PDB file of N, CA and C in Angstrom:
ATOM      1  N   MET A 149     175.881  88.762  92.162  1.00  0.00           N
ATOM      2  CA  MET A 149     174.564  89.429  91.827  1.00  0.00           C
ATOM      3  C   MET A 149     174.729  90.800  92.670  1.00  0.00           C
ATOM      4  N   ALA A 150     175.275  90.742  94.352  1.00  0.00           N
ATOM      5  CA  ALA A 150     175.541  91.547  94.761  1.00  0.00           C
ATOM      6  C   ALA A 150     176.728  92.501  94.523  1.00  0.00           C
ATOM      7  N   LYS A 151     177.405  91.970  93.744  1.00  0.00           N
ATOM      8  CA  LYS A 151     178.897  92.940  93.389  1.00  0.00           C
ATOM      9  C   LYS A 151     178.621  93.831  92.048  1.00  0.00           C
ATOM     10  N   SER A 152     177.472  92.971  91.128  1.00  0.00           N
ATOM     11  CA  SER A 152     176.882  93.691  90.237  1.00  0.00           C
ATOM     12  C   SER A 152     175.617  94.753  90.393  1.00  0.00           C
ATOM     13  N   GLY A 153     175.222  94.699  91.680  1.00  0.00           N
ATOM     14  CA  GLY A 153     174.433  95.848  92.285  1.00  0.00           C
ATOM     15  C   GLY A 153     175.100  96.741  92.453  1.00  0.00           C
ATOM     16  N   ARG A 154     176.596  96.430  93.231  1.00  0.00           N
ATOM     17  CA  ARG A 154     177.185  97.377  94.158  1.00  0.00           C
ATOM     18  C   ARG A 154     177.913  98.209  93.494  1.00  0.00           C
ATOM     19  N   GLY A 155     178.312  97.586  91.735  1.00  0.00           N
ATOM     20  CA  GLY A 155     178.856  98.707  90.556  1.00  0.00           C
ATOM     21  C   GLY A 155     177.847  99.385  90.294  1.00  0.00           C
ATOM     22  N   VAL A 156     176.572  99.256  90.092  1.00  0.00           N
ATOM     23  CA  VAL A 156     175.864  99.991  89.440  1.00  0.00           C
ATOM     24  C   VAL A 156     175.504 100.846  90.307  1.00  0.00           C
ATOM     25  N   MET A 157     175.317 101.032  91.638  1.00  0.00           N
ATOM     26  CA  MET A 157     175.227 101.858  92.905  1.00  0.00           C
ATOM     27  C   MET A 157     176.558 103.180  92.619  1.00  0.00           C
ATOM     28  N   ARG A 158     177.515 102.299  92.491  1.00  0.00           N
ATOM     29  CA  ARG A 158     178.759 103.706  92.411  1.00  0.00           C
ATOM     30  C   ARG A 158     178.641 104.309  90.821  1.00  0.00           C
ATOM     31  N   GLN A 159     178.312 103.712  90.161  1.00  0.00           N
ATOM     32  CA  GLN A 159     178.696 104.361  88.831  1.00  0.00           C
ATOM     33  C   GLN A 159     177.304 105.464  88.504  1.00  0.00           C
ATOM     34  N   ARG A 160     175.567 104.880  89.390  1.00  0.00           N
ATOM     35  CA  ARG A 160     175.011 106.113  88.863  1.00  0.00           C
ATOM     36  C   ARG A 160     174.193 106.584  90.500  1.00  0.00           C
ATOM     37  N   GLY A 161     175.096 106.037  91.185  1.00  0.00           N
ATOM     38  CA  GLY A 161     174.547 106.772  92.762  1.00  0.00           C
ATOM     39  C   GLY A 161     173.543 105.989  93.208  1.00  0.00           C
ATOM     40  N   LEU A 162     173.626 106.394  94.684  1.00  0.00           N
ATOM     41  CA  LEU A 162     172.426 105.589  95.485  1.00  0.00           C
ATOM     42  C   LEU A 162     171.113 106.407  95.215  1.00  0.00           C
ATOM     43  N   ASP A 163     170.551 107.396  95.092  1.00  0.00           N
ATOM     44  CA  ASP A 163     169.631 108.029  94.935  1.00  0.00           C
ATOM     45  C   ASP A 163     168.879 107.303  93.519  1.00  0.00           C
ATOM     46  N   TRP A 164     169.591 107.363  92.391  1.00  0.00           N
ATOM     47  CA  TRP A 164     169.008 106.576  91.552  1.00  0.00           C
ATOM     48  C   TRP A 164     168.677 105.320  91.613  1.00  0.00           C
ATOM     49  N   TYR A 165     169.602 104.578  92.222  1.00  0.00           N
ATOM     50  CA  TYR A 165     169.490 102.991  92.636  1.00  0.00           C
ATOM     51  C   TYR A 165     168.065 102.737  93.483  1.00  0.00           C
ATOM     52  N   LEU A 166     168.049 103.533  94.421  1.00  0.00           N
ATOM     53  CA  LEU A 166     166.824 103.539  95.642  1.00  0.00           C
ATOM     54  C   LEU A 166     165.464 104.047  94.844  1.00  0.00           C
ATOM     55  N   GLU A 167     166.002 105.083  94.276  1.00  0.00           N
ATOM     56  CA  GLU A 167     164.490 105.539  93.251  1.00  0.00           C
ATOM     57  C   GLU A 167     163.749 104.556  92.188  1.00  0.00           C
ATOM     58  N   ARG A 168     164.934 103.681  92.212  1.00  0.00           N
ATOM     59  CA  ARG A 168     164.371 102.345  90.886  1.00  0.00           C
ATOM     60  C   ARG A 168     164.217 101.045  91.739  1.00  0.00           C
ATOM     61  N   ALA A 169     164.718 101.124  92.733  1.00  0.00           N
ATOM     62  CA  ALA A 169     164.089  99.893  93.701  1.00  0.00           C
ATOM     63  C   ALA A 169     163.094  99.883  94.544  1.00  0.00           C
ATOM     64  N   PHE A 170     162.409 101.209  94.781  1.00  0.00           N
ATOM     65  CA  PHE A 170     161.235 101.411  95.461  1.00  0.00           C
ATOM     66  C   PHE A 170     160.276 101.975  94.493  1.00  0.00           C
ATOM     67  N   ARG A 171     160.722 102.177  93.281  1.00  0.00           N
ATOM     68  CA  ARG A 171     159.284 102.914  92.932  1.00  0.00           C
ATOM     69  C   ARG A 171     157.890 101.816  92.370  1.00  0.00           C
ATOM     70  N   SER A 172     158.204 101.006  92.576  1.00  0.00           N
ATOM     71  CA  SER A 172     156.908  99.994  92.169  1.00  0.00           C
ATOM     72  C   SER A 172     155.759  99.912  92.708  1.00  0.00           C
ATOM     73  N   ALA A 173     156.015 100.480  94.012  1.00  0.00           N
ATOM     74  CA  ALA A 173     154.100 100.414  95.425  1.00  0.00           C
ATOM     75  C   ALA A 173     154.048 102.228  95.750  1.00  0.00           C
ATOM     76  N   PRO A 174     153.401 102.299  95.893  1.00  0.00           N
ATOM     77  CA  PRO A 174     153.178 103.979  96.346  1.00  0.00           C
ATOM     78  C   PRO A 174     153.435 104.297  97.653  1.00  0.00           C
ATOM     79  N   LEU A 175     153.526 103.047  98.564  1.00  0.00           N
ATOM     80  CA  LEU A 175     154.061 103.276 100.135  1.00  0.00           C
ATOM     81  C   LEU A 175     155.633 103.559  99.830  1.00  0.00           C
ATOM     82  N   ASN A 176     156.043 102.886  98.774  1.00  0.00           N
ATOM     83  CA  ASN A 176     157.619 102.770  98.892  1.00  0.00           C
ATOM     84  C   ASN A 176     157.818 104.016  97.887  1.00  0.00           C
ATOM     85  N   ARG A 177     157.075 104.587  97.083  1.00  0.00           N
ATOM     86  CA  ARG A 177     157.383 105.858  96.495  1.00  0.00           C
ATOM     87  C   ARG A 177     157.561 107.094  97.796  1.00  0.00           C
ATOM     88  N   SER A 178     156.351 107.059  98.335  1.00  0.00           N
ATOM     89  CA  SER A 178     156.263 108.098  99.181  1.00  0.00           C
ATOM     90  C   SER A 178     157.276 108.146 100.212  1.00  0.00           C
ATOM     91  N   THR A 179     157.898 106.688 100.708  1.00  0.00           N
ATOM     92  CA  THR A 179     159.224 106.807 102.020  1.00  0.00           C
ATOM     93  C   THR A 179     160.178 107.468 101.143  1.00  0.00           C
ATOM     94  N   VAL A 180     160.711 106.931  99.686  1.00  0.00           N
ATOM     95  CA  VAL A 180     161.929 107.232  99.017  1.00  0.00           C
ATOM     96  C   VAL A 180     161.532 108.718  99.111  1.00  0.00           C
ATOM     97  N   ARG A 181     160.623 109.541  98.903  1.00  0.00           N
ATOM     98  CA  ARG A 181     160.439 110.993  98.327  1.00  0.00           C
ATOM     99  C   ARG A 181     160.552 111.646  99.757  1.00  0.00           C
ATOM    100  N   ASN A 182     160.061 111.083 100.840  1.00  0.00           N
ATOM    101  CA  ASN A 182     160.487 111.640 102.170  1.00  0.00           C
ATOM    102  C   ASN A 182     161.442 112.352 102.881  1.00  0.00           C
ATOM    103  N   PRO A 183     162.269 113.291 102.877  1.00  0.00           N
ATOM    104  CA  PRO A 183     163.679 113.592 103.196  1.00  0.00           C
ATOM    105  C   PRO A 183     164.110 113.174 104.231  1.00  0.00           C
ATOM    106  N   ASP A 184     163.081 113.171 105.654  1.00  0.00           N
ATOM    107  CA  ASP A 184     163.682 112.539 106.689  1.00  0.00           C
ATOM    108  C   ASP A 184     164.175 110.970 106.602  1.00  0.00           C
ATOM    109  N   TRP A 185     163.111 110.130 106.079  1.00  0.00           N
ATOM    110  CA  TRP A 185     163.491 108.736 105.496  1.00  0.00           C
ATOM    111  C   TRP A 185     164.181 108.572 104.785  1.00  0.00           C
ATOM    112  N   MET A 186     164.694 109.578 103.444  1.00  0.00           N
ATOM    113  CA  MET A 186     165.689 109.165 102.647  1.00  0.00           C
ATOM    114  C   MET A 186     167.066 109.326 103.402  1.00  0.00           C
ATOM    115  N   ALA A 187     167.155 110.142 103.901  1.00  0.00           N
ATOM    116  CA  ALA A 187     168.139 110.139 104.627  1.00  0.00           C
ATOM    117  C   ALA A 187     168.844 109.379 105.290  1.00  0.00           C
ATOM    118  N   LEU A 188     167.971 108.815 106.336  1.00  0.00           N
ATOM    119  CA  LEU A 188     168.303 107.187 107.181  1.00  0.00           C
ATOM    120  C   LEU A 188     168.440 106.390 106.081  1.00  0.00           C
ATOM    121  N   ILE A 189     167.702 106.068 104.952  1.00  0.00           N
ATOM    122  CA  ILE A 189     167.845 104.874 104.020  1.00  0.00           C
ATOM    123  C   ILE A 189     169.033 105.395 103.249  1.00  0.00           C
ATOM    124  N   ARG A 190     169.461 106.299 102.758  1.00  0.00           N
ATOM    125  CA  ARG A 190     170.802 106.760 101.953  1.00  0.00           C
ATOM    126  C   ARG A 190     171.877 106.226 103.074  1.00  0.00           C
ATOM    127  N   ASN A 191     171.996 106.694 104.442  1.00  0.00           N
ATOM    128  CA  ASN A 191     172.743 106.315 105.156  1.00  0.00           C
ATOM    129  C   ASN A 191     172.741 105.236 105.138  1.00  0.00           C
ATOM    130  N   ALA A 192     172.186 104.366 105.357  1.00  0.00           N
ATOM    131  CA  ALA A 192     172.579 102.819 105.857  1.00  0.00           C
ATOM    132  C   ALA A 192     172.669 102.119 104.582  1.00  0.00           C
ATOM    133  N   CYS A 193     172.220 102.532 103.354  1.00  0.00           N
ATOM    134  CA  CYS A 193     173.040 102.219 102.036  1.00  0.00           C
ATOM    135  C   CYS A 193     174.295 102.253 101.849  1.00  0.00           C
ATOM    136  N   GLU A 194     174.608 103.525 102.436  1.00  0.00           N
ATOM    137  CA  GLU A 194     176.337 104.079 102.200  1.00  0.00           C
ATOM    138  C   GLU A 194     177.343 103.311 102.539  1.00  0.00           C
ATOM    139  N   HIS A 195     176.699 102.851 104.352  1.00  0.00           N
ATOM    140  CA  HIS A 195     177.193 102.005 105.123  1.00  0.00           C
ATOM    141  C   HIS A 195     177.520 100.507 104.194  1.00  0.00           C
ATOM    142  N   LEU A 196     176.646 100.043 103.727  1.00  0.00           N
ATOM    143  CA  LEU A 196     176.442  98.403 103.462  1.00  0.00           C
ATOM    144  C   LEU A 196     177.567  98.810 101.776  1.00  0.00           C
ATOM    145  N   LEU A 197     177.422  99.783 101.480  1.00  0.00           N
ATOM    146  CA  LEU A 197     178.088  99.707  99.963  1.00  0.00           C
ATOM    147  C   LEU A 197     179.388  99.909 100.674  1.00  0.00           C
ATOM    148  N   LYS A 198     179.797 100.388 101.433  1.00  0.00           N
ATOM    149  CA  LYS A 198     181.331 100.623 101.809  1.00  0.00           C
ATOM    150  C   LYS A 198     182.100  99.518 102.552  1.00  0.00           C
ATOM    151  N   GLN A 199     181.077  98.700 103.433  1.00  0.00           N
ATOM    152  CA  GLN A 199     181.414  97.280 103.339  1.00  0.00           C
ATOM    153  C   GLN A 199     181.885  96.211 102.494  1.00  0.00           C
ATOM    154  N   GLY A 200     180.956  96.254 101.455  1.00  0.00           N
ATOM    155  CA  GLY A 200     181.125  95.291 100.392  1.00  0.00           C
ATOM    156  C   GLY A 200     180.043  94.686 100.436  1.00  0.00           C
ATOM    157  N   PRO A 201     180.064  93.428  99.105  1.00  0.00           N
ATOM    158  CA  PRO A 201     178.819  92.571  98.561  1.00  0.00           C
ATOM    159  C   PRO A 201     178.742  91.417  99.894  1.00  0.00           C
ATOM    160  N   ALA A 202     179.843  90.943 100.486  1.00  0.00           N
ATOM    161  CA  ALA A 202     179.589  90.014 101.191  1.00  0.00           C
ATOM    162  C   ALA A 202     178.691  90.635 102.616  1.00  0.00           C
ATOM    163  N   THR A 203     179.041  91.400 102.892  1.00  0.00           N
ATOM    164  CA  THR A 203     178.181  92.342 104.106  1.00  0.00           C
ATOM    165  C   THR A 203     176.830  92.319 103.623  1.00  0.00           C
ATOM    166  N   PHE A 204     176.322  93.077 102.569  1.00  0.00           N
ATOM    167  CA  PHE A 204     175.487  92.863 102.078  1.00  0.00           C
ATOM    168  C   PHE A 204     174.088  92.044 101.713  1.00  0.00           C
ATOM    169  N   VAL A 205     175.201  90.749 101.314  1.00  0.00           N
ATOM    170  CA  VAL A 205     174.540  89.348 101.249  1.00  0.00           C
ATOM    171  C   VAL A 205     174.018  89.030 102.859  1.00  0.00           C
ATOM    172  N   LEU A 206     175.054  89.138 103.765  1.00  0.00           N
ATOM    173  CA  LEU A 206     175.097  88.505 104.742  1.00  0.00           C
ATOM    174  C   LEU A 206     173.436  89.744 105.382  1.00  0.00           C
ATOM    175  N   SER A 207     173.653  90.546 105.667  1.00  0.00           N
ATOM    176  CA  SER A 207     172.621  91.169 105.877  1.00  0.00           C
ATOM    177  C   SER A 207     171.417  90.827 105.609  1.00  0.00           C
ATOM    178  N   ARG A 208     170.963  90.668 104.538  1.00  0.00           N
ATOM    179  CA  ARG A 208     169.658  90.161 103.709  1.00  0.00           C
ATOM    180  C   ARG A 208     169.355  88.695 104.457  1.00  0.00           C
ATOM    181  N   HIS A 209     170.449  87.951 104.649  1.00  0.00           N
ATOM    182  CA  HIS A 209     170.153  86.440 105.046  1.00  0.00           C
ATOM    183  C   HIS A 209     169.835  86.498 106.294  1.00  0.00           C
ATOM    184  N   ARG A 210     170.427  87.694 107.385  1.00  0.00           N
ATOM    185  CA  ARG A 210     169.871  87.833 108.649  1.00  0.00           C
ATOM    186  C   ARG A 210     168.582  88.297 108.768  1.00  0.00           C
ATOM    187  N   MET A 211     168.045  89.398 107.759  1.00  0.00           N
ATOM    188  CA  MET A 211     166.888  89.639 107.727  1.00  0.00           C
ATOM    189  C   MET A 211     165.808  89.439 107.125  1.00  0.00           C
ATOM    190  N   ASP A 212     166.160  88.179 106.383  1.00  0.00           N
ATOM    191  CA  ASP A 212     165.125  87.093 105.573  1.00  0.00           C
ATOM    192  C   ASP A 212     164.692  86.013 106.911  1.00  0.00           C
ATOM    193  N   THR A 213     165.786  85.556 107.702  1.00  0.00           N
ATOM    194  CA  THR A 213     165.703  84.778 108.805  1.00  0.00           C
ATOM    195  C   THR A 213     165.044  85.086 109.934  1.00  0.00           C
ATOM    196  N   ALA A 214     164.936  86.444 109.928  1.00  0.00           N
ATOM    197  CA  ALA A 214     164.320  86.977 111.205  1.00  0.00           C
ATOM    198  C   ALA A 214     162.833  87.478 110.771  1.00  0.00           C
ATOM    199  N   LEU A 215     162.376  87.404 109.748  1.00  0.00           N
ATOM    200  CA  LEU A 215     161.020  87.471 109.260  1.00  0.00           C
ATOM    201  C   LEU A 215     160.338  86.630 109.152  1.00  0.00           C
TER     202      LEU A 215
END
């Protein structure tokens, strides 16, 4: 699943993916539309995209465990 998501991000771009991922809730929409926050989110996603799907899966596991 992570490989599939990575492929979509590469095809359509991070902005398309992030808009689609965060458009469901008003707070998320306002965060994605804020240029300051969007730059940070985009950079973090780009970093994970370059590292590959295994890193993405591992980072999600660590985040979920911490919460």
